[in-house]
Amino acid sequence: MTTIEILGFTSAFLTTFSFLPQAIQVIKTRDTASLSLAMYSIFTLGVACWLVYGLVKQDSAMIVANMITLLLSSCILAIKVFNDMKSKRTRLAEQ
Amino acid sequence: MTTIEILGFTSAFLTTFSFLPQAIQVIKTRDTASLSLAMYSIFTLGVACWLVYGLVKQDSAMIVANMITLLLSSCILAIKVFNDMKSKRTRLAEQ
C-alpha cells in the first residue's frame, strides 16, 4: 500500500466514523437543539449521492464508507426531525 | 460533462455546503450543547487529510471542496471548544 493510499483510507475512516460519536450522543441525550436540520438534510442527501456515485464507479471503499456515513447521518436526522415535530406539537397544544 | 461527473460534483457540492447552515446557526445562537466535540474534532482532522490527499493528487475539485469544508467545520469546532471551556470555567467558579 502506498503512502497516498494510506492517506486516502485514513481520511475516509476519519470522516466516516466521525459521525459515530454524534449519533451516540444524540441517542443518549435526545438533545438535538443545536443541530441544524438543514445541515443534516443536505448532508444526508449528499452522502446518498456519493453512495450512488461509488456504486456506478464500482469503488468498494467509497461504497462501504458512504453506506456507514449514510446510516449514521440518517439516524441523527431522524431523531432531529422527530424532536422538532414533537416540540412543534407541544407549542401548538400550549396556544 | 458526463452524468457521472455531474453526480460527482453534486455530491461534493451538497456534502461541502451542508456545513454552512450549521456554521450560521452556531454563530447566530452560540448554542453548541448538542454538538459532539469528538465528532467535529475527528471530522475536521479527516477533512484536513482529504485536503492533503487532494493537493498530492493535484485534484482541484477535491482541493476546493475540502478547503471550504475545513473552513466551515473548523469554525464550528472553534466555537464548540470555546463554549465548552467557558462552561467548564463557570462550573469551577461555582464550586
Tab-separated table of N, CA and C in Angstrom, chain B residues 17-52:
chain	number	residue	atom	x	y	z
B	17	PHE	N	-21.301	22.131	1.224
B	17	PHE	CA	-22.075	23.292	1.685
B	17	PHE	C	-23.100	22.947	2.757
B	18	SER	N	-23.246	21.642	3.059
B	18	SER	CA	-24.201	21.274	4.127
B	18	SER	C	-23.746	21.850	5.467
B	19	PHE	N	-22.461	22.110	5.615
B	19	PHE	CA	-21.969	22.633	6.904
B	19	PHE	C	-22.229	24.132	7.058
B	20	LEU	N	-22.602	24.791	5.951
B	20	LEU	CA	-22.849	26.241	6.026
B	20	LEU	C	-24.022	26.567	6.961
B	21	PRO	N	-25.214	25.917	6.804
B	21	PRO	CA	-26.307	26.234	7.734
B	21	PRO	C	-25.958	25.931	9.184
B	22	GLN	N	-25.151	24.894	9.434
B	22	GLN	CA	-24.767	24.595	10.830
B	22	GLN	C	-23.830	25.681	11.370
B	23	ALA	N	-22.918	26.130	10.518
B	23	ALA	CA	-21.992	27.188	10.952
B	23	ALA	C	-22.772	28.471	11.240
B	24	ILE	N	-23.723	28.830	10.368
B	24	ILE	CA	-24.536	30.043	10.564
B	24	ILE	C	-25.342	29.924	11.850
B	25	GLN	N	-25.959	28.734	12.082
B	25	GLN	CA	-26.794	28.547	13.279
B	25	GLN	C	-25.957	28.684	14.549
B	26	VAL	N	-24.734	28.110	14.522
B	26	VAL	CA	-23.864	28.145	15.715
B	26	VAL	C	-23.392	29.577	15.974
B	27	ILE	N	-23.060	30.301	14.877
B	27	ILE	CA	-22.597	31.703	15.019
B	27	ILE	C	-23.740	32.570	15.563
B	28	LYS	N	-24.978	32.349	15.064
B	28	LYS	CA	-26.144	33.145	15.496
B	28	LYS	C	-26.533	32.833	16.940
B	29	THR	N	-26.655	31.523	17.248
B	29	THR	CA	-27.238	31.135	18.536
B	29	THR	C	-26.183	30.918	19.622
B	30	ARG	N	-24.940	30.694	19.212
B	30	ARG	CA	-23.847	30.387	20.161
B	30	ARG	C	-24.150	29.098	20.935
B	31	ASP	N	-25.201	28.380	20.511
B	31	ASP	CA	-25.596	27.150	21.212
B	31	ASP	C	-24.905	25.960	20.532
B	32	THR	N	-24.032	25.290	21.289
B	32	THR	CA	-23.332	24.115	20.727
B	32	THR	C	-23.528	22.897	21.635
B	33	ALA	N	-24.485	23.018	22.551
B	33	ALA	CA	-24.631	21.975	23.581
B	33	ALA	C	-24.781	20.577	22.986
B	34	SER	N	-25.632	20.453	21.944
B	34	SER	CA	-25.872	19.079	21.458
B	34	SER	C	-24.912	18.677	20.340
B	35	LEU	N	-23.939	19.531	20.041
B	35	LEU	CA	-22.916	19.145	19.055
B	35	LEU	C	-21.869	18.291	19.756
B	36	SER	N	-21.369	17.260	19.070
B	36	SER	CA	-20.360	16.384	19.665
B	36	SER	C	-18.964	16.936	19.384
B	37	LEU	N	-18.238	17.217	20.472
B	37	LEU	CA	-16.859	17.715	20.321
B	37	LEU	C	-15.998	16.672	19.601
B	38	ALA	N	-16.213	15.406	19.950
B	38	ALA	CA	-15.436	14.315	19.326
B	38	ALA	C	-15.698	14.288	17.824
B	39	MET	N	-16.981	14.456	17.436
B	39	MET	CA	-17.305	14.404	16.001
B	39	MET	C	-16.560	15.504	15.242
B	40	TYR	N	-16.687	16.745	15.727
B	40	TYR	CA	-16.092	17.845	14.958
B	40	TYR	C	-14.565	17.806	15.000
B	41	SER	N	-13.988	17.257	16.064
B	41	SER	CA	-12.511	17.129	16.116
B	41	SER	C	-12.054	16.111	15.081
B	42	ILE	N	-12.706	14.945	15.070
B	42	ILE	CA	-12.313	13.862	14.152
B	42	ILE	C	-12.628	14.255	12.710
B	43	PHE	N	-13.811	14.862	12.519
B	43	PHE	CA	-14.234	15.234	11.160
B	43	PHE	C	-13.286	16.282	10.574
B	44	THR	N	-12.927	17.291	11.380
B	44	THR	CA	-12.037	18.358	10.891
B	44	THR	C	-10.665	17.792	10.536
B	45	LEU	N	-10.169	16.860	11.360
B	45	LEU	CA	-8.897	16.188	11.061
B	45	LEU	C	-9.016	15.387	9.756
B	46	GLY	N	-10.140	14.703	9.579
B	46	GLY	CA	-10.361	13.905	8.370
B	46	GLY	C	-10.405	14.762	7.117
B	47	VAL	N	-11.077	15.918	7.220
B	47	VAL	CA	-11.171	16.816	6.069
B	47	VAL	C	-9.794	17.405	5.736
B	48	ALA	N	-9.000	17.675	6.768
B	48	ALA	CA	-7.635	18.169	6.545
B	48	ALA	C	-6.823	17.102	5.786
B	49	CYS	N	-7.030	15.840	6.155
B	49	CYS	CA	-6.340	14.741	5.459
B	49	CYS	C	-6.789	14.673	4.003
B	50	TRP	N	-8.112	14.842	3.763
B	50	TRP	CA	-8.617	14.829	2.379
B	50	TRP	C	-8.000	15.983	1.595
B	51	LEU	N	-7.780	17.123	2.270
B	51	LEU	CA	-7.202	18.288	1.574
B	51	LEU	C	-5.764	17.974	1.147
B	52	VAL	N	-4.992	17.370	2.036
B	52	VAL	CA	-3.609	16.974	1.704
B	52	VAL	C	-3.639	15.949	0.564
